[in-house]
Tab-separated table of C-alpha atoms in Angstrom:
chain	number	residue	atom	x	y	z
Z	1	MET	CA	61.031	149.538	85.979
Z	2	PRO	CA	63.850	149.568	88.553
Z	3	PRO	CA	63.542	152.200	91.288
Z	4	GLN	CA	65.276	155.494	90.532
Z	5	ARG	CA	68.602	155.912	92.293
Z	6	ALA	CA	69.114	158.742	94.728
Z	7	THR	CA	71.374	161.515	93.455
Z	8	LEU	CA	74.144	163.399	95.197
Z	9	LEU	CA	72.015	166.562	95.015
Z	10	GLN	CA	69.179	164.821	96.892
Z	11	VAL	CA	71.627	163.723	99.607
Z	12	ALA	CA	72.902	167.312	99.930
Z	13	GLN	CA	69.379	168.761	100.133
Z	14	ARG	CA	68.324	166.245	102.769
Z	15	ALA	CA	71.455	166.985	104.835
Z	16	GLY	CA	71.076	170.753	104.420
Z	17	VAL	CA	74.518	171.243	102.848
Z	18	SER	CA	75.881	172.147	99.435
Z	19	ARG	CA	76.414	169.527	96.757
Z	20	SER	CA	80.187	170.002	96.927
Z	21	THR	CA	80.165	169.509	100.719
Z	22	ALA	CA	78.228	166.255	100.339
Z	23	SER	CA	80.679	165.143	97.637
Z	24	PHE	CA	83.717	165.857	99.836
Z	25	VAL	CA	82.194	163.950	102.783
Z	26	LEU	CA	81.325	160.882	100.723
Z	27	ALA	CA	84.793	160.930	99.163
Z	28	GLY	CA	86.384	160.944	102.638
Z	29	ARG	CA	87.828	164.443	102.228
Z	30	HIS	CA	86.001	166.105	105.135
Z	31	LEU	CA	89.202	166.717	107.135
Z	32	ASP	CA	91.258	168.481	104.484
Z	33	MET	CA	88.187	170.524	103.471
Z	34	ARG	CA	87.526	171.481	107.124
Z	35	ILE	CA	83.953	170.224	107.154
Z	36	SER	CA	82.401	170.088	110.625
Z	37	ASP	CA	81.632	166.768	112.216
Z	38	ASP	CA	77.973	167.762	112.514
Z	39	ALA	CA	77.725	168.353	108.743
Z	40	ARG	CA	79.572	165.117	108.068
Z	41	GLN	CA	77.177	163.106	110.212
Z	42	ARG	CA	74.158	164.704	108.492
Z	43	VAL	CA	75.510	163.797	105.057
Z	44	LEU	CA	76.284	160.212	106.049
Z	45	ARG	CA	72.857	159.822	107.654
Z	46	ALA	CA	71.112	161.216	104.565
Z	47	ALA	CA	73.094	158.925	102.260
Z	48	GLN	CA	72.105	155.917	104.352
Z	49	GLU	CA	68.430	156.914	104.508
Z	50	LEU	CA	68.269	157.451	100.739
Z	51	ASP	CA	70.341	154.308	100.032
Z	52	TYR	CA	72.678	156.497	98.006
Z	53	ARG	CA	75.282	154.807	95.821
Z	54	PRO	CA	77.742	156.800	93.719
Z	55	ASN	CA	77.487	156.640	89.940
Z	56	LEU	CA	80.694	154.778	89.142
Z	57	MET	CA	80.334	155.325	85.411
Z	58	ALA	CA	80.189	159.082	85.861
Z	59	ARG	CA	83.105	158.949	88.294
Z	60	SER	CA	85.227	156.944	85.838
Z	61	LEU	CA	84.570	159.496	83.092
Z	62	ARG	CA	85.920	162.228	85.383
Z	63	THR	CA	88.869	160.354	86.859
Z	64	LYS	CA	89.716	157.974	83.975
Z	65	VAL	CA	89.825	155.216	86.622
Z	66	THR	CA	87.179	152.463	86.562
Z	67	ARG	CA	88.462	150.362	89.488
Z	68	THR	CA	88.146	147.302	87.285
Z	69	ILE	CA	90.734	144.757	86.151
Z	70	ALA	CA	90.488	141.966	83.577
Z	71	LEU	CA	91.836	138.436	83.849
Z	72	VAL	CA	92.439	136.868	80.441
Z	73	SER	CA	93.220	133.127	80.456
Z	74	ASP	CA	93.318	130.190	78.091
Z	75	THR	CA	91.398	127.545	80.080
Z	76	LEU	CA	92.260	128.460	83.662
Z	77	ALA	CA	88.822	129.793	84.588
Z	78	SER	CA	86.854	126.668	83.641
Z	79	ASP	CA	89.114	124.135	85.360
Z	80	PRO	CA	87.629	123.146	88.748
Z	81	TYR	CA	91.054	122.710	90.370
Z	82	ALA	CA	93.123	125.484	88.794
Z	83	GLY	CA	90.066	127.720	89.124
Z	84	LYS	CA	91.202	128.322	92.709
Z	85	ALA	CA	93.524	130.904	91.160
Z	86	ILE	CA	90.397	132.791	90.104
Z	87	ASN	CA	89.165	132.685	93.721
Z	88	GLY	CA	92.462	134.167	94.901
Z	89	ALA	CA	92.375	136.892	92.260
Z	90	LEU	CA	88.753	137.752	93.120
Z	91	ALA	CA	89.534	137.985	96.837
Z	92	ALA	CA	92.504	140.285	96.231
Z	93	ALA	CA	90.476	142.490	93.879
Z	94	VAL	CA	87.700	142.853	96.464
Z	95	ALA	CA	90.285	143.655	99.147
Z	96	HIS	CA	91.446	146.563	96.975
Z	97	GLY	CA	87.911	147.715	96.156
Z	98	HIS	CA	88.083	146.575	92.530
Z	99	LEU	CA	85.836	144.526	90.267
Z	100	LEU	CA	87.389	141.605	88.367
Z	101	PHE	CA	86.260	140.734	84.853
Z	102	ILE	CA	87.137	137.207	83.670
Z	103	GLY	CA	87.521	136.070	80.073
Z	104	GLU	CA	88.596	132.714	78.641
Z	105	THR	CA	90.032	132.197	75.167
Z	106	GLU	CA	90.531	128.382	75.029
Z	107	GLY	CA	93.848	129.224	73.375
Z	108	ASP	CA	92.235	130.783	70.289
Z	109	PRO	CA	94.221	133.916	69.275
Z	110	VAL	CA	91.224	135.396	67.426
Z	111	VAL	CA	89.029	135.054	70.524
Z	112	GLU	CA	91.846	136.498	72.640
Z	113	GLU	CA	92.169	139.566	70.401
Z	114	ARG	CA	88.434	140.255	70.497
Z	115	LEU	CA	88.245	139.686	74.231
Z	116	ILE	CA	91.066	142.101	75.018
Z	117	ALA	CA	89.547	144.673	72.652
Z	118	ASP	CA	86.234	144.397	74.522
Z	119	PHE	CA	87.962	144.898	77.866
Z	120	LEU	CA	89.830	147.918	76.523
Z	121	ASP	CA	86.531	149.356	75.268
Z	122	ARG	CA	85.267	149.029	78.844
Z	123	GLN	CA	88.356	150.949	80.007
Z	124	VAL	CA	89.597	148.395	82.527
Z	125	ASP	CA	92.504	149.749	84.564
Z	126	ALA	CA	94.823	146.717	84.317
Z	127	PHE	CA	95.185	143.108	83.146
Z	128	VAL	CA	96.148	139.716	84.552
Z	129	TYR	CA	97.325	137.478	81.696
Z	130	ALA	CA	97.018	133.853	82.833
Z	131	SER	CA	97.817	130.346	81.636
Z	132	MET	CA	96.501	126.962	82.723
Z	133	PHE	CA	99.987	125.418	82.528
Z	134	THR	CA	103.255	127.164	83.368
Z	135	ARG	CA	104.809	128.117	80.029
Z	136	TYR	CA	106.527	130.855	78.066
Z	137	VAL	CA	104.187	133.225	76.243
Z	138	ARG	CA	104.208	136.286	74.013
Z	139	LEU	CA	102.026	139.044	75.343
Z	140	PRO	CA	99.412	140.297	72.862
Z	141	LYS	CA	100.400	143.598	71.245
Z	142	GLN	CA	97.108	145.133	72.442
Z	143	LEU	CA	98.375	145.034	76.028
Z	144	LYS	CA	101.407	147.193	75.291
Z	145	GLY	CA	101.379	150.287	77.478
Z	146	HIS	CA	98.840	148.868	79.927
Z	147	PRO	CA	99.560	147.572	83.454
Z	148	VAL	CA	99.905	143.773	83.184
Z	149	VAL	CA	100.904	140.947	85.517
Z	150	LEU	CA	101.500	137.435	84.209
Z	151	LEU	CA	99.911	134.570	86.139
Z	152	ASN	CA	101.471	131.104	85.780
Z	153	CYS	CA	103.373	132.124	82.658
Z	154	LEU	CA	106.610	133.857	81.664
Z	155	THR	CA	108.096	135.952	78.891
Z	156	ARG	CA	111.594	135.315	77.578
Z	157	GLY	CA	114.369	137.814	78.117
Z	158	ALA	CA	116.954	138.751	80.695
Z	159	ARG	CA	114.841	141.503	82.240
Z	160	PRO	CA	111.118	140.996	82.750
Z	161	ALA	CA	108.950	143.924	81.669
Z	162	HIS	CA	106.108	142.800	83.943
Z	163	HIS	CA	105.693	140.912	87.191
Z	164	GLN	CA	105.465	137.168	86.546
Z	165	ILE	CA	103.941	134.916	89.206
Z	166	ILE	CA	104.719	131.191	88.934
Z	167	PRO	CA	104.959	128.152	91.242
Z	168	ASP	CA	108.475	127.211	92.342
Z	169	GLU	CA	108.630	123.857	90.558
Z	170	LEU	CA	112.404	123.541	90.979
Z	171	ALA	CA	112.153	123.799	94.769
Z	172	ALA	CA	109.181	121.414	94.637
Z	173	GLY	CA	111.375	118.781	92.994
Z	174	TRP	CA	113.946	119.274	95.745
Z	175	SER	CA	111.177	118.875	98.347
Z	176	ALA	CA	110.088	115.619	96.713
Z	177	ALA	CA	113.599	114.235	96.943
Z	178	THR	CA	113.977	115.412	100.540
Z	179	THR	CA	110.662	113.818	101.546
Z	180	VAL	CA	111.737	110.466	100.115
Z	181	LEU	CA	115.134	110.680	101.801
Z	182	GLU	CA	113.624	111.672	105.145
Z	183	ALA	CA	111.498	108.535	105.011
Z	184	GLY	CA	114.734	106.521	104.894
Z	185	HIS	CA	114.881	105.592	101.199
Z	186	ARG	CA	118.326	105.430	99.626
Z	187	SER	CA	117.872	102.934	96.788
Z	188	GLU	CA	115.297	101.607	94.326
Z	189	ILE	CA	113.763	105.067	93.920
Z	190	TYR	CA	112.021	105.369	90.552
Z	191	LEU	CA	110.497	108.278	88.670
Z	192	VAL	CA	107.129	107.624	87.028
Z	193	GLY	CA	106.276	109.832	84.053
Z	194	THR	CA	108.120	111.243	81.061
Z	195	PRO	CA	109.828	114.563	81.934
Z	196	ASP	CA	109.349	116.288	78.568
Z	197	GLU	CA	111.925	119.069	78.196
Z	198	GLN	CA	109.256	121.179	76.479
Z	199	VAL	CA	107.005	121.045	79.552
Z	200	PHE	CA	108.117	123.662	82.096
Z	201	ALA	CA	106.772	121.844	85.172
Z	202	GLY	CA	108.252	118.488	84.178
Z	203	ARG	CA	111.661	119.958	83.387
Z	204	GLU	CA	111.872	121.938	86.626
Z	205	ARG	CA	110.529	119.121	88.816
Z	206	MET	CA	113.012	116.670	87.289
Z	207	ALA	CA	115.954	119.029	87.863
Z	208	GLY	CA	114.942	119.560	91.495
Z	209	ILE	CA	114.542	115.834	92.118
Z	210	ARG	CA	117.970	115.057	90.723
Z	211	GLU	CA	119.654	117.839	92.683
Z	212	GLY	CA	117.925	116.836	95.912
Z	213	LEU	CA	118.782	113.156	95.605
Z	214	ARG	CA	122.366	113.975	94.637
Z	215	ALA	CA	122.699	116.148	97.740
Z	216	GLY	CA	121.526	113.155	99.777
Z	217	GLY	CA	124.190	110.910	98.255
Z	218	THR	CA	121.932	108.891	95.991
Z	219	GLY	CA	119.976	109.121	92.739
Z	220	LEU	CA	117.137	107.655	90.747
Z	221	ALA	CA	117.344	103.949	90.012
Z	222	GLY	CA	115.471	104.526	86.766
Z	223	THR	CA	112.394	105.970	85.084
Z	224	VAL	CA	109.099	104.300	84.267
Z	225	ALA	CA	108.204	106.284	81.162
Z	226	CYS	CA	104.549	107.126	80.548
Z	227	ASP	CA	102.200	109.942	79.619
Z	228	TRP	CA	100.799	112.094	82.422
Z	229	TRP	CA	97.488	110.188	82.585
Z	230	PRO	CA	96.232	107.268	84.723
Z	231	ASP	CA	95.798	104.685	81.961
Z	232	SER	CA	99.287	105.242	80.542
Z	233	ALA	CA	100.824	105.158	84.044
Z	234	TYR	CA	98.913	101.985	84.924
Z	235	GLU	CA	100.130	100.174	81.824
Z	236	ALA	CA	103.742	101.319	82.260
Z	237	VAL	CA	103.974	100.465	85.971
Z	238	ALA	CA	102.105	97.165	85.562
Z	239	GLY	CA	104.428	96.177	82.707
Z	240	SER	CA	107.526	97.080	84.721
Z	241	LEU	CA	106.345	95.093	87.757
Z	242	THR	CA	105.614	92.089	85.568
Z	243	ALA	CA	109.121	92.385	84.120
Z	244	GLY	CA	110.595	92.136	87.623
Z	245	LEU	CA	110.917	95.749	88.785
Z	246	ARG	CA	110.912	95.979	92.598
Z	247	PRO	CA	110.719	99.644	93.552
Z	248	ARG	CA	110.795	100.866	97.123
Z	249	ALA	CA	109.661	104.393	96.316
Z	250	LEU	CA	107.896	105.956	93.335
Z	251	ILE	CA	108.035	109.682	92.602
Z	252	CYS	CA	105.142	110.411	90.239
Z	253	LEU	CA	105.199	113.613	88.205
Z	254	ASN	CA	101.527	114.338	88.960
Z	255	ASP	CA	98.532	112.925	90.836
Z	256	ARG	CA	96.964	111.341	87.738
Z	257	ILE	CA	100.104	109.304	87.213
Z	258	ALA	CA	99.968	108.286	90.874
Z	259	LEU	CA	96.404	106.993	90.391
Z	260	GLY	CA	97.574	104.662	87.630
Z	261	ALA	CA	100.551	103.577	89.728
Z	262	TYR	CA	98.253	102.812	92.687
Z	263	GLN	CA	96.112	100.540	90.505
Z	264	ALA	CA	99.114	98.673	89.100
Z	265	LEU	CA	100.699	98.191	92.528
Z	266	ARG	CA	97.432	96.928	94.017
Z	267	GLU	CA	96.952	94.392	91.215
Z	268	ALA	CA	100.519	93.173	91.708
Z	269	GLY	CA	99.909	92.663	95.433
Z	270	ARG	CA	102.293	95.454	96.433
Z	271	ARG	CA	101.056	97.375	99.479
Z	272	ILE	CA	101.268	101.164	99.815
Z	273	PRO	CA	103.236	102.274	101.819
Z	274	ASP	CA	104.377	99.002	103.444
Z	275	ASP	CA	106.041	97.668	100.291
Z	276	VAL	CA	106.253	100.787	98.133
Z	277	SER	CA	106.101	104.461	99.102
Z	278	VAL	CA	104.442	106.815	96.610
Z	279	LEU	CA	104.822	110.586	96.343
Z	280	SER	CA	103.367	112.932	93.767
Z	281	PHE	CA	102.885	116.550	92.640
Z	282	ASP	CA	99.910	118.960	92.324
Z	283	ASP	CA	97.845	117.987	95.413
Z	284	SER	CA	94.614	117.888	93.426
Z	285	ASP	CA	91.418	116.584	95.049
Z	286	LEU	CA	92.474	113.162	93.786
Z	287	ALA	CA	95.319	113.028	96.324
Z	288	ALA	CA	92.914	113.059	99.271
Z	289	TRP	CA	90.454	110.668	97.595
Z	290	LEU	CA	92.991	107.866	97.041
Z	291	ARG	CA	93.415	105.169	99.702
Z	292	PRO	CA	95.818	105.366	101.323
Z	293	GLN	CA	95.749	109.127	100.917
Z	294	LEU	CA	98.533	110.360	98.684
Z	295	THR	CA	101.435	112.533	99.838
Z	296	SER	CA	101.591	115.264	97.214
Z	297	ILE	CA	103.344	118.592	96.670
Z	298	SER	CA	100.751	121.308	96.318
Z	299	LEU	CA	100.347	123.799	93.497
Z	300	PRO	CA	99.470	127.091	95.266
Z	301	HIS	CA	96.695	128.137	92.864
Z	302	TYR	CA	94.885	130.463	95.284
Z	303	GLN	CA	98.104	132.219	96.274
Z	304	LEU	CA	99.088	132.612	92.609
Z	305	GLY	CA	95.837	134.432	91.861
Z	306	TRP	CA	96.080	136.579	94.977
Z	307	GLN	CA	99.679	137.621	94.333
Z	308	ALA	CA	98.991	138.465	90.686
Z	309	VAL	CA	96.305	141.005	91.635
Z	310	GLU	CA	98.314	142.216	94.637
Z	311	LYS	CA	101.221	143.050	92.319
Z	312	LEU	CA	98.822	144.970	90.073
Z	313	LEU	CA	97.087	146.983	92.772
Z	314	GLY	CA	99.524	146.967	95.705
Z	315	PRO	CA	102.684	149.031	96.238
Z	316	GLN	CA	104.706	149.464	93.046
Z	317	SER	CA	107.970	147.565	92.649
Z	318	ASP	CA	110.398	146.692	89.870
Z	319	PRO	CA	109.110	143.879	87.604
Z	320	ALA	CA	110.429	140.463	88.621
Z	321	VAL	CA	109.693	136.760	88.500
Z	322	LEU	CA	108.073	135.702	91.775
Z	323	ARG	CA	108.246	131.975	92.513
Z	324	LEU	CA	105.725	130.868	95.117
Z	325	PRO	CA	106.529	127.921	97.410
Z	326	MET	CA	104.811	124.574	96.862
Z	327	PRO	CA	104.194	122.956	100.269
Z	328	VAL	CA	104.380	119.195	100.852
Z	329	ARG	CA	101.014	117.737	101.921
Z	330	ARG	CA	102.094	114.738	103.965
Z	331	ARG	CA	99.595	111.888	104.027
Z	332	ALA	CA	99.648	108.109	104.357
Z	333	SER	CA	101.504	106.976	101.204
Z	334	MET	CA	105.055	107.375	102.555
Z	335	ALA	CA	106.836	105.039	104.999
Z	336	LYS	CA	110.235	103.641	105.823
Z	337	PRO	CA	111.556	101.122	103.268
Z	338	PRO	CA	110.798	97.488	104.086
Z	339	VAL	CA	113.550	95.466	105.754
Z	340	SER	CA	115.234	93.234	103.184
């Protein structure tokens, strides 16, 4: 059997004070209750000697506050890369003295309904509703009336009812264009990947790239269409090179596409970055593993998780969409264009 926990009454008896005095000291209310420093020190010493820990369940029944929050996601928690958002959320919860429960639905609405019901039965104080990919969502009806922050997802409507924390993909596209221009490229710049209008990240990245290049007095020479996976990118880039395409810079819509492009360029005898510069998005572990290391625009997963919990537990403010910056991780895949 586990050892019996010390009670507040035992702490009070050991310190030679009343139970209410011990309670006020341990709650940090010794000043407003005019408790002497000597009594305070005796209570603290007794609590330490008895290894006293407050009964949080009993406290929550009195205060209706459990100091717990729940993060409900589709597949965010189990992804090794995007899971950094969980790390950020955990760190912020600890900083505020809260416990974070994590539940994953794998996109199943039945599982989601049961999961939220379980969290509500446990009387969590608030929710983070998260998505693996940035997208528009409908909040479950069960969350109505409860404090909620959306992580990497949005609700439609002119006025958000909750804080919504997302990466600034539009500015990231602009940064991609600026990085290519700063390297000296003005022509033969190609996009690799199909910017599906239904995919939030692709649509926003594409808009930012176009705006950034237009501001620099140039534009894309074309698009090498492919799915967002290495094998599709390899086949598309290899086929284009065989057909005579001679790019000077490739902007890949994610790091997996860049991997396929690297393989196709290497097989065609095109050197990175001497012959072709390559830039990408996401800054996954893959970007640092490739040789040469890939310049990539980072998704701020940790910061997304931190800010979501901070908006829940920090100072109150009007609900808004918060776009977090995506920094450029400059590595060895970008260089000046070759001299013709």
